[in-house]
Tab-separated table of C-alpha atoms in Angstrom:
chain	number	residue	atom	x	y	z
T	55	MET	CA	36.820	-19.938	-29.951
T	56	PHE	CA	34.444	-23.078	-30.099
T	57	SER	CA	37.529	-25.258	-30.454
T	58	SER	CA	38.804	-24.731	-26.768
T	59	ILE	CA	34.855	-25.376	-25.642
T	60	ALA	CA	34.691	-28.647	-27.448
T	61	SER	CA	38.245	-29.476	-26.122
T	62	LEU	CA	36.967	-29.491	-22.464
T	63	GLN	CA	36.768	-32.831	-20.521
T	64	PRO	CA	33.275	-33.829	-19.285
T	65	ARG	CA	34.517	-33.873	-15.791
T	66	GLN	CA	35.571	-30.045	-16.260
T	67	LEU	CA	32.576	-29.342	-18.193
T	68	ALA	CA	30.228	-30.705	-15.584
T	69	ALA	CA	32.313	-28.932	-12.856
T	70	GLN	CA	31.812	-25.480	-14.630
T	71	VAL	CA	27.917	-25.982	-14.672
T	72	LEU	CA	28.190	-27.145	-10.874
T	73	ASN	CA	29.934	-23.805	-9.902
T	74	PHE	CA	27.627	-21.834	-12.148
T	75	ALA	CA	24.587	-23.662	-10.767
T	76	LEU	CA	26.216	-23.000	-7.182
T	77	VAL	CA	26.313	-19.286	-7.730
T	78	LEU	CA	22.970	-19.181	-9.004
T	79	SER	CA	21.457	-20.934	-5.957
T	80	THR	CA	23.643	-19.114	-3.214
T	81	ALA	CA	22.424	-16.279	-4.668
T	82	PHE	CA	18.758	-17.255	-4.214
T	83	MET	CA	19.225	-18.812	-0.989
T	84	LEU	CA	20.200	-15.602	0.253
T	85	TRP	CA	17.376	-13.725	-1.151
T	86	LYS	CA	14.573	-16.049	0.412
T	87	GLY	CA	16.805	-16.277	3.553
T	88	LEU	CA	16.516	-12.565	4.002
T	89	SER	CA	12.771	-12.711	3.047
T	90	VAL	CA	12.137	-15.089	6.074
T	91	PHE	CA	14.680	-12.835	8.319
T	92	THR	CA	12.393	-9.741	7.711
T	93	ASN	CA	9.028	-11.744	7.221
T	94	SER	CA	8.357	-9.833	3.982
T	95	SER	CA	7.865	-11.335	0.477
T	96	SER	CA	10.000	-8.693	-1.187
T	97	PRO	CA	12.662	-7.274	1.459
T	98	ILE	CA	14.476	-4.993	-0.987
T	99	VAL	CA	12.629	-2.720	-3.359
T	100	VAL	CA	13.341	-0.028	-5.610
T	101	VAL	CA	11.511	3.410	-5.757
T	102	LEU	CA	9.662	3.448	-8.883
T	103	SER	CA	7.590	6.850	-8.593
T	104	GLY	CA	8.567	10.316	-7.437
T	105	SER	CA	5.548	10.445	-4.950
T	106	MET	CA	7.702	10.603	-1.862
T	107	GLU	CA	9.979	13.292	-2.930
T	108	PRO	CA	12.582	14.865	-1.736
T	109	ALA	CA	12.727	12.114	0.662
T	110	PHE	CA	12.889	9.320	-1.752
T	111	GLU	CA	13.747	9.832	-5.487
T	112	ARG	CA	13.229	7.236	-8.470
T	113	GLY	CA	16.020	4.556	-8.392
T	114	ASP	CA	16.811	4.568	-4.473
T	115	LEU	CA	17.007	1.268	-3.049
T	116	LEU	CA	14.752	0.538	0.352
T	117	PHE	CA	15.065	-2.099	3.211
T	118	LEU	CA	11.972	-3.473	4.457
T	119	TRP	CA	11.244	-4.796	7.973
T	120	ASN	CA	7.878	-6.860	8.357
T	121	ARG	CA	8.219	-7.657	11.757
T	122	GLY	CA	6.931	-4.529	13.943
T	123	MET	CA	3.132	-5.161	13.560
T	124	ASP	CA	2.216	-2.348	15.535
T	125	THR	CA	3.044	0.087	12.686
T	126	GLN	CA	2.853	3.795	13.812
T	127	VAL	CA	1.735	7.137	12.221
T	128	GLY	CA	4.841	8.279	10.329
T	129	GLU	CA	6.140	5.015	9.155
T	130	ILE	CA	6.947	4.636	5.640
T	131	VAL	CA	5.300	1.399	4.188
T	132	VAL	CA	5.272	-0.374	0.888
T	133	TYR	CA	1.831	-2.059	0.207
T	134	ASN	CA	0.322	-3.652	-2.747
T	135	VAL	CA	-3.230	-2.428	-3.998
T	136	ARG	CA	-5.371	-5.146	-3.778
T	137	GLY	CA	-6.156	-7.075	-7.007
T	138	LYS	CA	-2.804	-5.582	-8.673
T	139	ASP	CA	0.927	-6.386	-8.242
T	140	ILE	CA	2.238	-2.821	-8.266
T	141	PRO	CA	4.004	-1.946	-4.965
T	142	ILE	CA	3.551	1.590	-3.558
T	143	VAL	CA	5.846	3.447	-0.751
T	144	HIS	CA	3.962	6.041	1.202
T	145	ARG	CA	3.727	7.186	4.565
T	146	VAL	CA	1.099	6.080	7.071
T	147	VAL	CA	-1.063	9.288	7.987
T	148	ARG	CA	-4.124	7.689	10.016
T	149	ARG	CA	-4.234	4.228	11.977
T	150	PHE	CA	-7.143	3.058	13.640
T	151	GLY	CA	-7.921	-0.191	15.432
T	152	GLY	CA	-5.009	-2.136	17.114
T	153	GLY	CA	-4.967	-4.378	20.230
T	154	SER	CA	-7.559	-6.818	19.471
T	155	ALA	CA	-9.189	-5.462	16.466
T	156	PRO	CA	-7.159	-5.634	13.382
T	157	LEU	CA	-5.215	-2.595	12.528
T	158	GLN	CA	-6.198	-0.160	9.842
T	159	LEU	CA	-4.022	2.247	8.049
T	160	LEU	CA	-4.497	4.988	5.468
T	161	THR	CA	-1.183	6.088	3.575
T	162	LYS	CA	-0.314	9.300	1.484
T	163	GLY	CA	2.893	10.293	-0.323
T	164	ASP	CA	4.975	13.087	0.859
T	165	ASN	CA	4.407	14.736	-2.743
T	166	ASN	CA	1.067	13.919	-3.049
T	167	ALA	CA	-1.650	16.599	-2.193
T	168	ALA	CA	-4.307	14.048	-1.422
T	169	ASP	CA	-4.130	10.645	0.434
T	170	ASP	CA	-4.154	7.371	-1.084
T	171	THR	CA	-8.216	6.955	-0.963
T	172	GLU	CA	-8.207	6.939	-4.595
T	173	LEU	CA	-5.371	4.497	-5.202
T	174	TYR	CA	-7.131	1.347	-3.223
T	175	ALA	CA	-9.274	-0.875	-4.778
T	176	ARG	CA	-13.144	0.002	-5.058
T	177	GLY	CA	-14.810	-0.047	-1.752
T	178	GLN	CA	-11.525	-0.316	0.192
T	179	ASP	CA	-10.894	2.866	2.404
T	180	TYR	CA	-8.212	1.480	4.431
T	181	LEU	CA	-5.354	-0.806	4.314
T	182	GLU	CA	-4.879	-3.792	6.733
T	183	ARG	CA	-1.861	-4.258	8.071
T	184	SER	CA	-1.882	-7.806	8.064
T	185	LYS	CA	-2.650	-8.385	4.497
T	186	ASP	CA	-1.740	-5.762	2.421
T	187	VAL	CA	1.451	-4.177	3.724
T	188	VAL	CA	4.620	-5.727	2.313
T	189	GLY	CA	7.189	-4.040	5.126
T	190	SER	CA	8.087	-0.856	6.707
T	191	VAL	CA	11.221	0.972	5.570
T	192	VAL	CA	14.021	0.816	7.526
T	193	GLY	CA	17.079	1.991	5.992
T	194	TYR	CA	17.780	2.982	2.320
T	195	VAL	CA	20.634	3.850	-0.082
T	196	PRO	CA	20.464	6.342	-2.761
T	197	PHE	CA	20.705	5.862	-6.620
T	198	VAL	CA	21.838	2.058	-6.733
T	199	GLY	CA	18.449	0.773	-7.790
T	200	TYR	CA	18.542	2.927	-10.949
T	201	VAL	CA	19.922	0.322	-12.829
T	202	THR	CA	16.829	-1.678	-12.573
T	203	ILE	CA	14.768	1.076	-13.390
T	204	LEU	CA	16.418	1.215	-16.610
T	205	LEU	CA	16.501	-2.455	-17.433
T	206	SER	CA	12.557	-2.626	-16.985
T	207	GLU	CA	11.726	0.613	-18.828
T	208	TYR	CA	14.289	-0.254	-21.887
T	209	PRO	CA	13.916	-4.150	-22.312
T	210	TRP	CA	16.690	-3.814	-25.155
T	211	LEU	CA	19.318	-2.910	-22.351
T	212	LYS	CA	18.641	-6.304	-20.950
T	213	THR	CA	19.529	-8.264	-24.175
T	214	ALA	CA	22.326	-5.914	-24.724
T	215	MET	CA	23.881	-6.347	-21.250
T	216	LEU	CA	23.345	-10.187	-21.461
T	217	GLY	CA	25.057	-10.230	-24.975
T	218	PHE	CA	27.817	-8.184	-23.660
T	219	MET	CA	28.536	-10.517	-20.716
T	220	ALA	CA	28.205	-13.512	-22.592
T	221	LEU	CA	30.588	-12.041	-25.229
T	222	THR	CA	33.331	-11.270	-22.524
T	223	VAL	CA	32.878	-14.784	-20.991
T	224	VAL	CA	33.896	-16.491	-24.007
T	225	LEU	CA	36.496	-13.844	-25.362
T	226	GLN	CA	38.212	-14.153	-21.858
T	227	ARG	CA	38.998	-18.196	-22.379
T	228	GLU	CA	41.776	-17.414	-24.760
J	230	MET	CA	46.389	-10.764	-17.968
J	231	HIS	CA	46.615	-6.907	-17.677
J	232	ASN	CA	44.690	-5.876	-20.844
J	233	ALA	CA	42.248	-2.920	-20.798
J	234	LEU	CA	39.148	-4.751	-20.104
J	235	ASN	CA	40.997	-6.205	-16.716
J	236	ARG	CA	42.310	-3.088	-15.460
J	237	LEU	CA	38.530	-1.344	-15.870
J	238	GLN	CA	36.822	-4.249	-14.192
J	239	THR	CA	39.398	-4.222	-11.369
J	240	THR	CA	38.878	-0.359	-11.104
J	241	PHE	CA	35.122	-0.231	-10.956
J	242	GLY	CA	35.377	-3.316	-8.447
J	243	PHE	CA	37.866	-1.481	-6.306
J	244	PHE	CA	35.261	1.761	-6.671
J	245	THR	CA	32.402	-0.129	-5.561
J	246	THR	CA	34.092	-1.861	-2.396
J	247	CYS	CA	35.150	1.719	-1.235
J	248	ALA	CA	31.749	3.261	-1.760
J	249	PHE	CA	29.878	0.244	0.042
J	250	THR	CA	32.328	0.875	2.854
J	251	LEU	CA	32.083	4.686	3.125
J	252	ALA	CA	28.439	4.146	3.084
J	253	SER	CA	28.412	1.639	5.679
J	254	ILE	CA	30.611	3.817	8.331
J	255	ILE	CA	28.280	6.790	7.640
J	256	ALA	CA	24.974	4.850	8.385
J	257	LEU	CA	26.974	3.115	11.352
J	258	LEU	CA	28.073	6.722	12.659
J	259	SER	CA	24.710	8.240	12.371
J	260	ILE	CA	23.193	5.406	14.679
J	261	VAL	CA	25.663	4.860	17.062
J	262	PRO	CA	25.595	8.107	17.342
J	263	LEU	CA	28.965	9.449	16.777
J	264	PRO	CA	29.878	12.957	17.417
J	265	ALA	CA	27.432	12.993	20.326
J	266	PRO	CA	24.365	15.569	19.550
J	267	VAL	CA	24.784	18.690	21.126
J	268	GLY	CA	21.227	19.392	22.051
J	269	SER	CA	17.899	17.426	22.291
J	270	PRO	CA	14.922	18.323	20.726
J	271	SER	CA	12.202	20.150	22.403
J	272	ALA	CA	8.794	21.004	21.496
J	273	SER	CA	5.278	22.084	22.865
J	274	VAL	CA	1.888	22.220	21.091
J	275	SER	CA	-1.298	23.209	22.641
J	276	VAL	CA	-4.871	23.084	21.102
J	277	ARG	CA	-6.636	26.338	20.163
J	278	ASN	CA	-10.177	25.610	18.958
J	279	VAL	CA	-12.025	22.275	17.912
J	280	GLN	CA	-14.856	22.027	15.625
J	281	VAL	CA	-16.856	19.038	14.560
J	282	VAL	CA	-18.809	19.496	11.631
J	283	LYS	CA	-20.812	17.586	9.299
J	284	GLY	CA	-18.973	16.111	6.300
J	285	ARG	CA	-19.557	15.044	2.774
J	286	PRO	CA	-21.753	12.058	2.610
J	287	HIS	CA	-18.723	9.788	1.334
J	288	TYR	CA	-16.441	10.838	4.164
J	289	TYR	CA	-17.816	10.914	7.808
J	290	ALA	CA	-18.199	13.799	10.314
J	291	THR	CA	-14.884	15.896	10.186
J	292	LYS	CA	-13.134	17.667	12.521
J	293	ARG	CA	-11.306	21.023	12.437
J	294	GLU	CA	-9.102	22.466	15.141
J	295	GLU	CA	-6.363	25.084	15.216
J	296	PHE	CA	-3.191	24.730	17.334
J	297	ASP	CA	0.048	26.507	18.353
J	298	LEU	CA	3.312	24.547	18.102
J	299	GLU	CA	6.842	25.745	18.922
J	300	ALA	CA	9.572	23.312	18.452
J	301	ASP	CA	13.594	23.254	18.570
J	302	LEU	CA	14.478	20.237	16.409
J	303	SER	CA	18.078	21.781	15.021
J	304	SER	CA	19.849	18.927	17.159
J	305	LEU	CA	18.444	16.526	14.802
J	306	PHE	CA	20.204	18.154	11.541
J	307	THR	CA	23.498	15.958	11.242
J	308	TRP	CA	25.730	15.710	8.388
J	309	ASN	CA	23.640	12.740	7.512
J	310	THR	CA	20.415	14.472	7.745
J	311	LYS	CA	18.814	14.842	4.292
J	312	GLN	CA	15.352	16.376	5.759
J	313	LEU	CA	13.278	16.048	8.729
J	314	PHE	CA	9.651	15.358	8.688
J	315	VAL	CA	7.598	16.593	11.386
J	316	TYR	CA	4.030	15.627	12.023
J	317	VAL	CA	1.604	16.617	14.643
J	318	THR	CA	-1.106	13.824	15.292
J	319	ALA	CA	-4.428	13.595	17.038
J	320	ASN	CA	-4.511	10.526	19.230
J	321	TYR	CA	-7.930	9.354	20.815
J	322	PRO	CA	-8.717	6.001	22.117
J	323	THR	CA	-10.860	4.148	19.360
J	324	SER	CA	-13.586	2.946	21.470
J	325	LYS	CA	-15.400	4.659	24.313
J	326	ASP	CA	-14.639	1.839	26.725
J	327	GLY	CA	-10.807	1.958	25.851
J	328	GLN	CA	-10.900	-1.603	24.305
J	329	GLY	CA	-9.392	-1.036	20.885
J	330	GLY	CA	-6.725	0.914	21.493
J	331	ILE	CA	-5.669	4.421	20.036
J	332	SER	CA	-6.520	5.729	16.918
J	333	GLU	CA	-3.977	8.677	15.499
J	334	ALA	CA	-4.487	10.754	12.788
J	335	VAL	CA	-1.736	13.252	11.275
J	336	ILE	CA	-3.487	16.834	11.052
J	337	TRP	CA	-0.273	18.664	9.784
J	338	ASP	CA	2.797	17.906	8.902
J	339	THR	CA	6.035	19.653	7.238
J	340	ILE	CA	9.380	18.831	5.322
J	341	ILE	CA	12.435	20.736	6.624
J	342	PRO	CA	15.387	19.840	4.295
J	343	ALA	CA	18.691	20.327	5.438
J	344	THR	CA	20.674	23.599	4.087
J	345	SER	CA	22.196	22.707	0.860
J	346	THR	CA	26.166	22.543	1.124
J	347	PRO	CA	28.012	25.140	-1.325
J	348	TYR	CA	29.374	22.294	-3.131
J	349	SER	CA	26.152	20.767	-4.484
J	350	TRP	CA	25.456	20.700	-8.006
J	351	GLN	CA	22.928	23.553	-7.641
J	352	ASN	CA	25.090	25.816	-5.992
J	353	LEU	CA	28.274	25.116	-8.118
J	354	LYS	CA	26.409	25.840	-11.223
J	355	GLN	CA	24.948	29.209	-9.697
J	356	LYS	CA	28.470	30.160	-8.893
J	357	TYR	CA	30.476	29.387	-11.890
J	358	PHE	CA	27.756	29.750	-14.537
J	359	PRO	CA	25.092	32.620	-13.129
J	360	ASP	CA	22.063	32.812	-15.189
J	361	LYS	CA	22.938	35.895	-17.467
J	362	LYS	CA	19.216	36.498	-18.535
J	363	LYS	CA	17.203	37.537	-15.594
J	364	SER	CA	14.278	39.947	-14.856
J	365	LYS	CA	14.635	42.147	-12.075
J	366	SER	CA	11.924	40.765	-10.197
J	367	LYS	CA	12.965	37.301	-10.676
J	368	SER	CA	16.373	38.156	-9.403
J	369	ARG	CA	15.056	39.968	-6.021
J	370	ARG	CA	13.110	37.028	-5.483
J	371	GLU	CA	15.811	34.590	-5.936
J	372	SER	CA	18.070	36.817	-3.845
J	373	LEU	CA	15.397	36.890	-0.997
J	374	SER	CA	14.818	33.392	-1.023
J	375	LYS	CA	18.520	32.395	-0.659
J	376	LYS	CA	19.044	34.702	2.046
J	377	SER	CA	16.232	33.142	3.828
J	378	THR	CA	17.536	29.680	3.870
J	379	ASP	CA	21.270	30.952	4.405
J	380	LEU	CA	20.305	32.677	7.528
J	381	VAL	CA	17.755	30.392	9.407
J	382	LYS	CA	19.138	27.515	11.017
J	383	PRO	CA	16.806	24.796	10.166
J	384	GLY	CA	14.727	23.266	13.088
J	385	PHE	CA	13.150	26.036	14.747
J	386	ILE	CA	9.346	26.314	14.288
J	387	ALA	CA	7.131	28.910	15.924
J	388	LEU	CA	3.303	28.287	14.676
J	389	LYS	CA	0.484	30.113	16.234
J	390	ASN	CA	-3.184	29.308	15.586
J	391	GLN	CA	-2.263	26.891	12.689
J	392	LYS	CA	-5.022	25.727	11.035
J	393	PRO	CA	-4.500	22.020	10.362
J	394	LYS	CA	-3.795	20.764	6.665
J	395	TYR	CA	-5.980	17.546	6.646
J	396	GLN	CA	-9.356	17.324	8.258
J	397	ILE	CA	-9.669	14.175	9.931
J	398	THR	CA	-12.517	11.493	10.223
J	399	ASP	CA	-13.161	8.333	11.838
J	400	PRO	CA	-13.769	5.114	10.099
J	401	THR	CA	-17.065	4.503	12.397
J	402	GLY	CA	-18.226	8.275	11.074
J	403	ILE	CA	-18.597	9.890	14.482
J	404	ILE	CA	-15.968	11.908	16.090
J	405	SER	CA	-17.733	14.196	18.134
J	406	GLU	CA	-17.897	13.918	21.913
J	407	ARG	CA	-14.757	11.633	22.116
J	408	ALA	CA	-13.045	12.072	25.197
J	409	ASN	CA	-9.291	11.850	26.248
J	410	ALA	CA	-7.989	13.157	22.987
J	411	THR	CA	-4.358	14.627	22.592
J	412	LEU	CA	-1.928	16.170	20.133
J	413	HIS	CA	1.359	14.905	19.430
J	414	VAL	CA	4.625	16.289	17.454
J	415	SER	CA	6.646	13.471	16.168
J	416	TRP	CA	9.762	13.803	13.759
J	417	ASN	CA	11.435	11.484	11.553
J	418	VAL	CA	14.967	11.864	10.190
J	419	GLN	CA	15.699	10.971	6.709
J	420	PRO	CA	19.439	10.570	6.106
J	421	TRP	CA	21.749	10.526	2.977
J	422	VAL	CA	22.614	6.586	3.341
J	423	GLY	CA	21.331	4.466	6.228
J	424	ALA	CA	18.533	4.332	8.568
J	425	LEU	CA	15.789	6.115	9.121
J	426	ILE	CA	15.207	7.570	12.583
J	427	TRP	CA	11.606	8.225	14.352
J	428	ASP	CA	11.309	9.921	17.662
J	429	LYS	CA	9.021	6.848	19.015
J	430	GLY	CA	11.603	4.125	18.254
J	431	TYR	CA	14.877	2.750	19.703
J	432	LEU	CA	17.193	4.729	17.518
J	433	GLY	CA	15.060	7.703	18.092
J	434	SER	CA	16.067	7.388	21.743
J	435	ARG	CA	19.765	7.119	21.206
J	436	VAL	CA	19.825	9.880	18.709
J	437	GLY	CA	17.232	12.617	19.698
J	438	GLN	CA	15.964	11.881	23.159
J	439	TRP	CA	13.144	14.725	23.878
J	440	ASP	CA	14.091	17.088	26.379
J	441	ALA	CA	12.294	16.376	29.830
J	442	GLY	CA	9.118	18.098	30.037
J	443	LYS	CA	8.798	19.291	26.676
J	444	VAL	CA	8.042	15.768	24.988
J	445	GLY	CA	5.428	17.499	22.562
J	446	LYS	CA	2.193	16.082	23.624
J	447	SER	CA	-0.688	18.767	24.406
J	448	GLU	CA	-3.126	18.431	27.186
J	449	THR	CA	-6.140	16.529	27.100
J	450	PHE	CA	-9.255	17.590	25.443
J	451	SER	CA	-12.409	16.394	24.213
J	452	PHE	CA	-14.007	16.566	20.710
J	453	PRO	CA	-17.265	18.672	21.372
J	454	PRO	CA	-20.664	17.900	19.922
J	455	LEU	CA	-21.666	18.194	16.231
J	456	LYS	CA	-21.663	21.732	15.226
J	457	GLY	CA	-24.740	23.080	13.832
J	458	SER	CA	-24.560	22.693	9.903
J	459	LYS	CA	-24.423	24.752	7.207
J	460	PRO	CA	-27.941	25.106	5.330
J	461	GLU	CA	-27.005	24.716	2.118
J	462	VAL	CA	-24.624	21.646	2.289
J	463	VAL	CA	-26.802	19.256	4.591
J	464	LYS	CA	-30.435	18.507	5.189
J	465	GLU	CA	-32.158	20.748	7.494
J	466	LYS	CA	-31.278	20.030	10.895
J	467	ALA	CA	-32.023	22.009	14.079
J	468	PRO	CA	-28.715	23.059	15.581
J	469	GLN	CA	-27.924	21.502	18.918
J	470	THR	CA	-27.064	23.878	21.551
J	471	PRO	CA	-23.775	22.695	23.395
J	472	LYS	CA	-24.274	20.792	26.620
J	473	VAL	CA	-22.979	22.732	29.869
J	474	GLY	CA	-19.339	21.560	30.646
J	475	SER	CA	-18.399	20.052	27.428
J	476	ALA	CA	-17.873	23.420	25.358
J	477	SER	CA	-14.862	23.564	23.181
J	478	PRO	CA	-11.577	24.252	25.055
J	479	VAL	CA	-10.061	27.354	24.445
J	480	VAL	CA	-6.340	27.381	25.764
J	481	GLU	CA	-5.783	30.546	27.685
J	482	ILE	CA	-2.426	32.073	27.324
């Protein structure tokens, strides 16, 4: 196993490393390019909770668009609670302002009985469209994101998968 | 070259490609739209009774109203519709001089799921492995509920004197005596895969343009002044008699 790696010429080794780096940087560029195109810091999110059932189940992948600053009631937005880094996917139920005044929104999950006033930061009654909202949902794919939920909830899965991938890469050289 | 791992990899890759292509085709066909929708949605909503009462100290002056709603949204249920979210909003200008835009608040909403296909997991399980231990009352209830969803085509709504689900407030605290308010009916289609469609957006006008004349907007009404408050809830306040000409509108049939 190790003899095959040691027999690589330095030029071939460098080419392999460069290939690997190219793949990584292309993926990163695509992600950041999509971020710029949609004007959102996180253009693709995975649904983590069941507060929007039966519309979105846990593990659905959502595509966001953040260039529509005039969010209407009924749109589904992803927002961060001020001071915390948890994104929440809920539907807009009230809006005030717009025009020259800053747009304020109140959200509520379809599966929740009450609106999100308890979820907001203390002293915050409404969301500001320009500051708190990450994006508005325009499309979705079911189930695909469940892998990321599994990876985050069972960290040993991450090491197991990495180990498995490393094993296959090394074994395939022969 | 042709070991089991490679074969597994190739099969999985092919499966992923096929699934991705199928999902893209489904999503695209729902937007185009093909086949063309058979009808167009129609709705009519009217206000019945509006009241403005004083609310809890943290929330502001609340508003209660009843409304009638009749809607035919069955043309929105295509083979890619998972559910339909219908909501009624009250729209009114934010400030009295009309500078601030329009404020909207949802007063009532409902989720209409599409009828489940006979091949769904639940239905197949019921068909081949029906629950043997069932009390008589439970089986009757189950059979009744199954009958109701199979016979009724989804998308028809007829409500009279419907009380709102949510009592709305205004951030300024004052919702009484605001004019130019209307009720609007809107819908949002949730697909099995693909783009979400709202009635107000560009895709909504392609897929489900409202029937002319039945757009789902009520007539303009005004919020009445503050109603005399209940004595045990709020401090003593002399009940105000409504001024002439601003009594709450009741729609005559």
